[in-house]
CSV table of C-alpha atoms in Angstrom, one decimal:
chain,number,residue,atom,x,y,z
V,1,UNK,CA,74.8,-142.2,-149.0
V,2,UNK,CA,78.1,-141.1,-150.5
V,3,UNK,CA,81.1,-141.8,-148.2
V,4,UNK,CA,82.4,-138.2,-148.7
V,5,UNK,CA,81.3,-135.7,-146.0
V,6,UNK,CA,82.1,-132.2,-145.4
V,7,UNK,CA,83.4,-130.5,-142.1
V,8,UNK,CA,82.2,-126.9,-141.8
V,9,UNK,CA,84.8,-125.4,-139.5
V,10,UNK,CA,84.7,-122.1,-137.6
V,11,UNK,CA,88.3,-121.6,-136.6
V,12,UNK,CA,87.5,-119.0,-134.0
V,13,UNK,CA,84.7,-120.9,-131.9
V,14,UNK,CA,85.5,-121.2,-128.3
V,15,UNK,CA,88.8,-119.2,-128.6
V,16,UNK,CA,90.3,-121.3,-131.0
V,17,UNK,CA,88.7,-124.6,-130.1
V,18,UNK,CA,87.1,-125.0,-133.4
V,19,UNK,CA,90.2,-125.2,-135.3
V,20,UNK,CA,91.8,-127.6,-132.8
V,21,UNK,CA,88.7,-129.6,-132.8
V,22,UNK,CA,88.6,-130.1,-136.5
V,23,UNK,CA,91.6,-132.5,-136.6
V,24,UNK,CA,90.5,-135.1,-134.1
V,25,UNK,CA,87.0,-135.2,-135.5
V,26,UNK,CA,88.3,-135.7,-139.1
V,27,UNK,CA,90.6,-138.3,-137.9
V,28,UNK,CA,87.7,-140.3,-136.2
V,29,UNK,CA,85.6,-139.9,-139.4
V,30,UNK,CA,88.6,-141.0,-141.6
V,31,UNK,CA,89.3,-144.1,-139.5
V,32,UNK,CA,85.7,-145.1,-139.9
V,33,UNK,CA,86.2,-145.1,-143.7
V,34,UNK,CA,84.7,-141.8,-144.6
V,35,UNK,CA,86.4,-139.3,-147.0
V,36,UNK,CA,86.5,-135.8,-145.5
V,37,UNK,CA,86.8,-132.5,-147.0
V,38,UNK,CA,86.9,-129.2,-144.9
V,39,UNK,CA,85.1,-126.1,-145.6
V,40,UNK,CA,86.6,-122.9,-144.3
V,41,UNK,CA,85.5,-119.2,-145.2
V,42,UNK,CA,87.0,-116.0,-145.0
V,43,UNK,CA,83.8,-114.7,-143.3
V,44,UNK,CA,80.4,-115.9,-142.6
V,45,UNK,CA,78.9,-115.1,-146.0
V,46,UNK,CA,81.8,-116.9,-147.8
V,47,UNK,CA,81.6,-119.8,-145.5
V,48,UNK,CA,77.8,-120.1,-146.0
V,49,UNK,CA,78.3,-120.1,-149.9
V,50,UNK,CA,80.9,-122.9,-149.7
V,51,UNK,CA,78.7,-125.0,-147.3
V,52,UNK,CA,75.7,-124.6,-149.7
V,53,UNK,CA,78.0,-125.6,-152.6
V,54,UNK,CA,79.0,-128.7,-150.7
V,55,UNK,CA,75.3,-129.5,-150.1
V,56,UNK,CA,74.3,-129.0,-153.7
V,57,UNK,CA,77.4,-131.0,-154.8
V,58,UNK,CA,76.0,-134.0,-153.0
V,59,UNK,CA,78.0,-134.4,-149.8
V,60,UNK,CA,76.9,-137.2,-147.7
V,61,UNK,CA,76.6,-134.9,-144.5
V,62,UNK,CA,77.5,-131.4,-143.4
V,63,UNK,CA,79.4,-131.5,-140.0
V,64,UNK,CA,79.5,-128.2,-138.3
V,65,UNK,CA,82.5,-127.8,-136.1
V,66,UNK,CA,82.0,-124.9,-133.7
V,67,UNK,CA,79.3,-123.4,-131.5
V,68,UNK,CA,75.7,-122.5,-131.8
V,69,UNK,CA,76.6,-119.8,-134.2
V,70,UNK,CA,78.3,-122.2,-136.5
V,71,UNK,CA,75.4,-124.6,-136.2
V,72,UNK,CA,73.0,-121.9,-137.1
V,73,UNK,CA,75.0,-121.1,-140.3
V,74,UNK,CA,75.0,-124.7,-141.2
V,75,UNK,CA,71.3,-124.8,-140.8
V,76,UNK,CA,71.0,-122.3,-143.4
V,77,UNK,CA,72.9,-124.6,-145.8
V,78,UNK,CA,70.9,-127.8,-145.1
V,79,UNK,CA,67.3,-126.8,-143.9
V,80,UNK,CA,64.9,-128.1,-146.4
V,81,UNK,CA,67.3,-130.4,-148.0
V,82,UNK,CA,67.8,-134.2,-147.4
V,83,UNK,CA,71.5,-133.6,-146.5
V,84,UNK,CA,71.9,-134.6,-142.8
V,85,UNK,CA,73.5,-132.2,-140.2
V,86,UNK,CA,76.1,-133.4,-137.6
V,87,UNK,CA,77.5,-131.2,-134.9
V,88,UNK,CA,81.0,-131.3,-133.3
V,89,UNK,CA,80.1,-128.9,-130.4
V,90,UNK,CA,83.1,-126.8,-129.2
V,91,UNK,CA,81.8,-123.4,-128.9
V,92,UNK,CA,80.7,-121.4,-126.0
V,93,UNK,CA,77.0,-122.3,-125.5
V,94,UNK,CA,76.5,-125.6,-127.4
V,95,UNK,CA,72.7,-125.5,-126.7
V,96,UNK,CA,71.7,-127.0,-130.0
V,97,UNK,CA,74.0,-130.0,-129.5
V,98,UNK,CA,72.6,-130.4,-125.9
V,99,UNK,CA,69.1,-130.5,-127.1
V,100,UNK,CA,70.1,-133.2,-129.4
V,101,UNK,CA,72.0,-135.3,-126.8
V,102,UNK,CA,75.4,-134.9,-128.5
V,103,UNK,CA,78.8,-134.8,-126.8
V,104,UNK,CA,79.9,-131.3,-126.0
V,105,UNK,CA,83.6,-130.2,-126.1
V,106,UNK,CA,84.7,-133.9,-127.0
V,107,UNK,CA,85.6,-133.6,-130.7
V,108,UNK,CA,87.0,-137.2,-130.9
V,109,UNK,CA,83.9,-138.7,-129.3
V,110,UNK,CA,81.7,-136.5,-131.5
V,111,UNK,CA,83.5,-137.7,-134.6
V,112,UNK,CA,83.2,-141.3,-133.6
V,113,UNK,CA,79.5,-140.9,-132.8
V,114,UNK,CA,78.8,-139.3,-136.1
V,115,UNK,CA,80.6,-141.9,-138.0
V,116,UNK,CA,78.7,-144.7,-136.3
V,117,UNK,CA,75.5,-142.9,-136.7
V,118,UNK,CA,76.0,-142.4,-140.4
V,119,UNK,CA,76.9,-146.0,-140.9
V,120,UNK,CA,73.9,-147.3,-138.9
V,121,UNK,CA,71.5,-144.8,-140.4
V,122,UNK,CA,70.7,-143.0,-137.1
V,123,UNK,CA,69.4,-139.9,-138.9
V,124,UNK,CA,66.2,-138.1,-137.5
V,125,UNK,CA,64.0,-135.3,-138.8
V,126,UNK,CA,63.5,-132.5,-136.3
V,127,UNK,CA,61.6,-129.3,-136.2
V,128,UNK,CA,63.3,-125.9,-137.0
V,129,UNK,CA,62.0,-122.4,-136.3
V,130,UNK,CA,61.8,-120.0,-139.2
V,131,UNK,CA,61.7,-116.3,-139.0
V,132,UNK,CA,61.7,-114.6,-142.3
V,133,UNK,CA,64.7,-116.2,-144.3
V,134,UNK,CA,66.4,-117.1,-141.2
V,135,UNK,CA,66.3,-120.6,-139.4
V,136,UNK,CA,66.9,-121.5,-135.9
V,137,UNK,CA,67.3,-124.7,-133.9
V,138,UNK,CA,67.0,-123.6,-130.3
V,139,UNK,CA,65.5,-120.2,-128.9
V,140,UNK,CA,64.3,-116.9,-130.4
V,141,UNK,CA,64.9,-114.6,-127.5
V,142,UNK,CA,63.5,-111.1,-127.0
V,143,UNK,CA,63.5,-108.6,-124.3
V,144,UNK,CA,65.8,-108.8,-121.1
V,145,UNK,CA,67.3,-112.1,-122.4
V,146,UNK,CA,68.2,-110.6,-125.7
V,147,UNK,CA,69.9,-107.6,-124.1
V,148,UNK,CA,71.7,-110.1,-121.9
V,149,UNK,CA,72.9,-112.0,-125.0
V,150,UNK,CA,73.9,-108.8,-126.7
V,151,UNK,CA,76.1,-107.8,-123.9
V,152,UNK,CA,77.3,-111.4,-123.2
V,153,UNK,CA,78.5,-111.7,-126.7
V,154,UNK,CA,80.5,-108.5,-126.5
V,155,UNK,CA,82.2,-109.9,-123.3
V,156,UNK,CA,85.6,-111.5,-123.8
V,157,UNK,CA,85.8,-112.8,-120.3
V,158,UNK,CA,84.7,-115.3,-118.6
V,159,UNK,CA,83.7,-118.0,-120.8
V,160,UNK,CA,80.6,-120.2,-121.1
V,161,UNK,CA,77.4,-119.8,-118.9
V,162,UNK,CA,79.3,-117.4,-116.4
V,163,UNK,CA,79.5,-114.5,-118.9
V,164,UNK,CA,75.8,-114.6,-119.2
V,165,UNK,CA,75.4,-114.5,-115.5
V,166,UNK,CA,77.5,-111.3,-115.3
V,167,UNK,CA,75.8,-109.7,-118.2
V,168,UNK,CA,72.5,-110.4,-116.5
V,169,UNK,CA,73.6,-108.6,-113.5
V,170,UNK,CA,74.7,-105.6,-115.5
V,171,UNK,CA,71.6,-105.4,-117.5
V,172,UNK,CA,69.3,-105.6,-114.3
V,173,UNK,CA,70.4,-102.0,-113.5
V,174,UNK,CA,68.7,-100.5,-116.3
V,175,UNK,CA,66.0,-102.8,-117.6
V,176,UNK,CA,62.2,-102.3,-117.4
V,177,UNK,CA,59.3,-104.5,-118.6
V,178,UNK,CA,58.1,-103.3,-121.9
V,179,UNK,CA,54.6,-103.6,-123.7
V,180,UNK,CA,54.5,-106.7,-126.0
V,181,UNK,CA,51.7,-107.7,-128.5
V,182,UNK,CA,51.6,-111.5,-129.1
V,183,UNK,CA,49.6,-113.5,-131.6
V,184,UNK,CA,49.5,-117.2,-131.6
V,185,UNK,CA,48.6,-119.0,-134.8
V,186,UNK,CA,45.4,-117.1,-136.0
V,187,UNK,CA,44.2,-116.2,-132.6
V,188,UNK,CA,43.6,-112.7,-131.1
V,189,UNK,CA,46.5,-110.3,-130.3
V,190,UNK,CA,47.4,-110.5,-126.6
V,191,UNK,CA,48.8,-107.2,-125.0
V,192,UNK,CA,51.2,-107.9,-122.1
V,193,UNK,CA,53.7,-106.2,-119.9
V,194,UNK,CA,56.6,-108.6,-120.2
V,195,UNK,CA,60.4,-108.8,-119.2
V,196,UNK,CA,61.0,-111.3,-121.9
V,197,UNK,CA,59.3,-113.4,-124.5
V,198,UNK,CA,61.3,-116.5,-125.6
V,199,UNK,CA,60.2,-118.7,-128.3
V,200,UNK,CA,61.6,-122.2,-128.0
V,201,UNK,CA,62.1,-125.0,-130.6
V,202,UNK,CA,64.7,-126.3,-128.3
V,203,UNK,CA,64.7,-125.9,-124.6
V,204,UNK,CA,67.9,-123.8,-123.7
V,205,UNK,CA,70.0,-120.9,-124.7
V,206,UNK,CA,73.1,-119.1,-123.2
V,207,UNK,CA,75.1,-122.1,-122.4
V,208,UNK,CA,72.3,-124.4,-120.6
V,209,UNK,CA,69.7,-121.8,-119.5
V,210,UNK,CA,66.4,-123.9,-119.8
V,211,UNK,CA,64.2,-121.1,-120.7
V,212,UNK,CA,61.7,-123.4,-122.5
V,213,UNK,CA,62.2,-126.6,-120.6
V,214,UNK,CA,59.3,-128.5,-122.2
V,215,UNK,CA,60.2,-127.8,-125.6
V,216,UNK,CA,60.1,-130.8,-128.0
V,217,UNK,CA,62.0,-130.8,-131.1
V,218,UNK,CA,59.5,-133.2,-133.0
V,219,UNK,CA,56.1,-132.0,-131.9
V,220,UNK,CA,55.6,-129.3,-134.5
V,221,UNK,CA,55.1,-126.6,-131.9
V,222,UNK,CA,57.0,-123.8,-130.1
V,223,UNK,CA,57.1,-123.4,-126.4
V,224,UNK,CA,56.7,-119.8,-125.8
V,225,UNK,CA,57.8,-118.6,-122.3
V,226,UNK,CA,56.5,-115.2,-121.2
V,227,UNK,CA,58.1,-113.8,-118.1
V,228,UNK,CA,55.7,-110.9,-117.1
V,229,UNK,CA,56.3,-107.6,-115.5
V,230,UNK,CA,59.0,-108.5,-112.9
V,231,UNK,CA,60.6,-105.9,-110.7
V,232,UNK,CA,64.4,-106.4,-110.3
V,233,UNK,CA,64.2,-108.1,-107.0
V,234,UNK,CA,61.7,-110.7,-108.5
V,235,UNK,CA,63.8,-111.2,-111.6
V,236,UNK,CA,66.9,-111.7,-109.5
V,237,UNK,CA,65.1,-114.6,-107.9
V,238,UNK,CA,63.4,-116.1,-111.0
V,239,UNK,CA,66.0,-115.8,-113.7
V,240,UNK,CA,68.7,-118.0,-112.2
V,241,UNK,CA,66.1,-120.9,-111.9
V,242,UNK,CA,66.4,-121.2,-115.7
V,243,UNK,CA,69.3,-123.5,-115.3
V,244,UNK,CA,66.8,-126.2,-113.8
V,245,UNK,CA,63.9,-125.1,-115.7
V,246,UNK,CA,62.0,-124.4,-112.5
V,247,UNK,CA,61.2,-120.8,-113.3
V,248,UNK,CA,58.1,-121.8,-115.2
V,249,UNK,CA,56.5,-122.6,-111.8
V,250,UNK,CA,56.7,-118.9,-110.8
V,251,UNK,CA,53.3,-117.0,-111.2
V,252,UNK,CA,55.0,-114.3,-113.1
V,253,UNK,CA,55.7,-117.0,-115.8
V,254,UNK,CA,53.4,-118.3,-118.5
V,255,UNK,CA,54.1,-120.9,-120.9
V,256,UNK,CA,52.2,-121.0,-124.2
V,257,UNK,CA,52.3,-123.4,-127.4
V,258,UNK,CA,51.8,-122.6,-131.0
V,259,UNK,CA,53.1,-123.3,-134.5
V,260,UNK,CA,53.2,-119.8,-135.5
V,261,UNK,CA,54.0,-116.6,-133.2
V,262,UNK,CA,54.0,-113.0,-133.9
V,263,UNK,CA,55.8,-110.9,-131.3
V,264,UNK,CA,55.9,-106.9,-131.4
V,265,UNK,CA,57.6,-104.6,-129.1
V,266,UNK,CA,59.4,-101.3,-129.4
V,267,UNK,CA,63.1,-100.9,-129.1
V,268,UNK,CA,63.6,-104.7,-128.7
V,269,UNK,CA,66.0,-106.8,-130.8
V,270,UNK,CA,65.3,-110.6,-131.4
V,271,UNK,CA,68.2,-113.1,-131.2
V,272,UNK,CA,67.9,-116.7,-132.4
V,273,UNK,CA,70.6,-119.4,-131.8
V,274,UNK,CA,72.5,-116.4,-130.2
V,275,UNK,CA,72.6,-114.6,-133.5
V,276,UNK,CA,70.9,-111.3,-133.9
V,277,UNK,CA,67.8,-111.3,-136.3
V,278,UNK,CA,66.9,-107.6,-136.0
V,279,UNK,CA,64.4,-105.6,-134.4
V,280,UNK,CA,60.8,-106.7,-133.5
V,281,UNK,CA,58.2,-107.2,-134.9
V,282,UNK,CA,59.2,-110.8,-135.9
V,283,UNK,CA,57.1,-113.6,-137.0
V,284,UNK,CA,58.3,-117.2,-136.3
V,285,UNK,CA,56.9,-120.5,-137.5
V,286,UNK,CA,57.7,-124.0,-136.5
V,287,UNK,CA,58.5,-126.2,-139.6
V,288,UNK,CA,58.0,-129.7,-138.8
V,289,UNK,CA,60.9,-131.9,-140.0
V,290,UNK,CA,62.8,-128.9,-141.2
V,291,UNK,CA,66.2,-130.7,-140.9
V,292,UNK,CA,67.6,-134.1,-140.7
V,293,UNK,CA,70.3,-134.5,-138.0
V,294,UNK,CA,72.7,-137.2,-137.2
V,295,UNK,CA,71.8,-138.5,-133.9
V,296,UNK,CA,73.3,-140.5,-130.8
């Protein structure tokens, strides 16, 4: 592996934590003997072009500095290649880093961990989700949770998981379950009234909401959490339990597993890694060993 690695930086992540985090992370990597170059873009498209150029140029690793959105952008540069991905997680949610057991909001520690892992060869293949031409590492959300995500992403205050708590309360006032059509692998179409359908490669979204608590990044399967036709009172009791993952014990919640899933519903937007994918219908497949990651 070349000793030159690339820091892929989002200067706006976590209200500026991305820019501030790049320096201690880079210092830790340089202290370990790595040559570090930094990639910034004027916007997401430009940043992705630059990151792909670094990968094609043979960089030893692409290290995303930011939150889940930046990690998702980095996945689009490294998925399907042999270039390992590292994460310096300093965004709002940081769910992908949590799934990988990486430091959160500790950029110097993350830099040291990445440097040690690269030197010792602690690089692992994990699964990725793919929907059309988009990749995701954590969860594809649709329904109530995607509307909460949409509202939470628009909120400037508070930060972290609390903004999603407030967004959830705001969305409860207007939300109603919607008819879904779900097909797993090559099975028959299931028609259900559902509050949400979440397709989990990883276990959590929204800053620690463990919507798919049993998801395994290496089993080649999605965990698909279907929350049925809850009224507002039931949803208020069930949804907060996602932080512990105990919501799956409720009779209105069903967990399915499949390598490929098609979900259809009217007037519902899909989000993956907190980023909008577009309206349903969407088809997602679990790509076994879709990316190499630098691990603890």
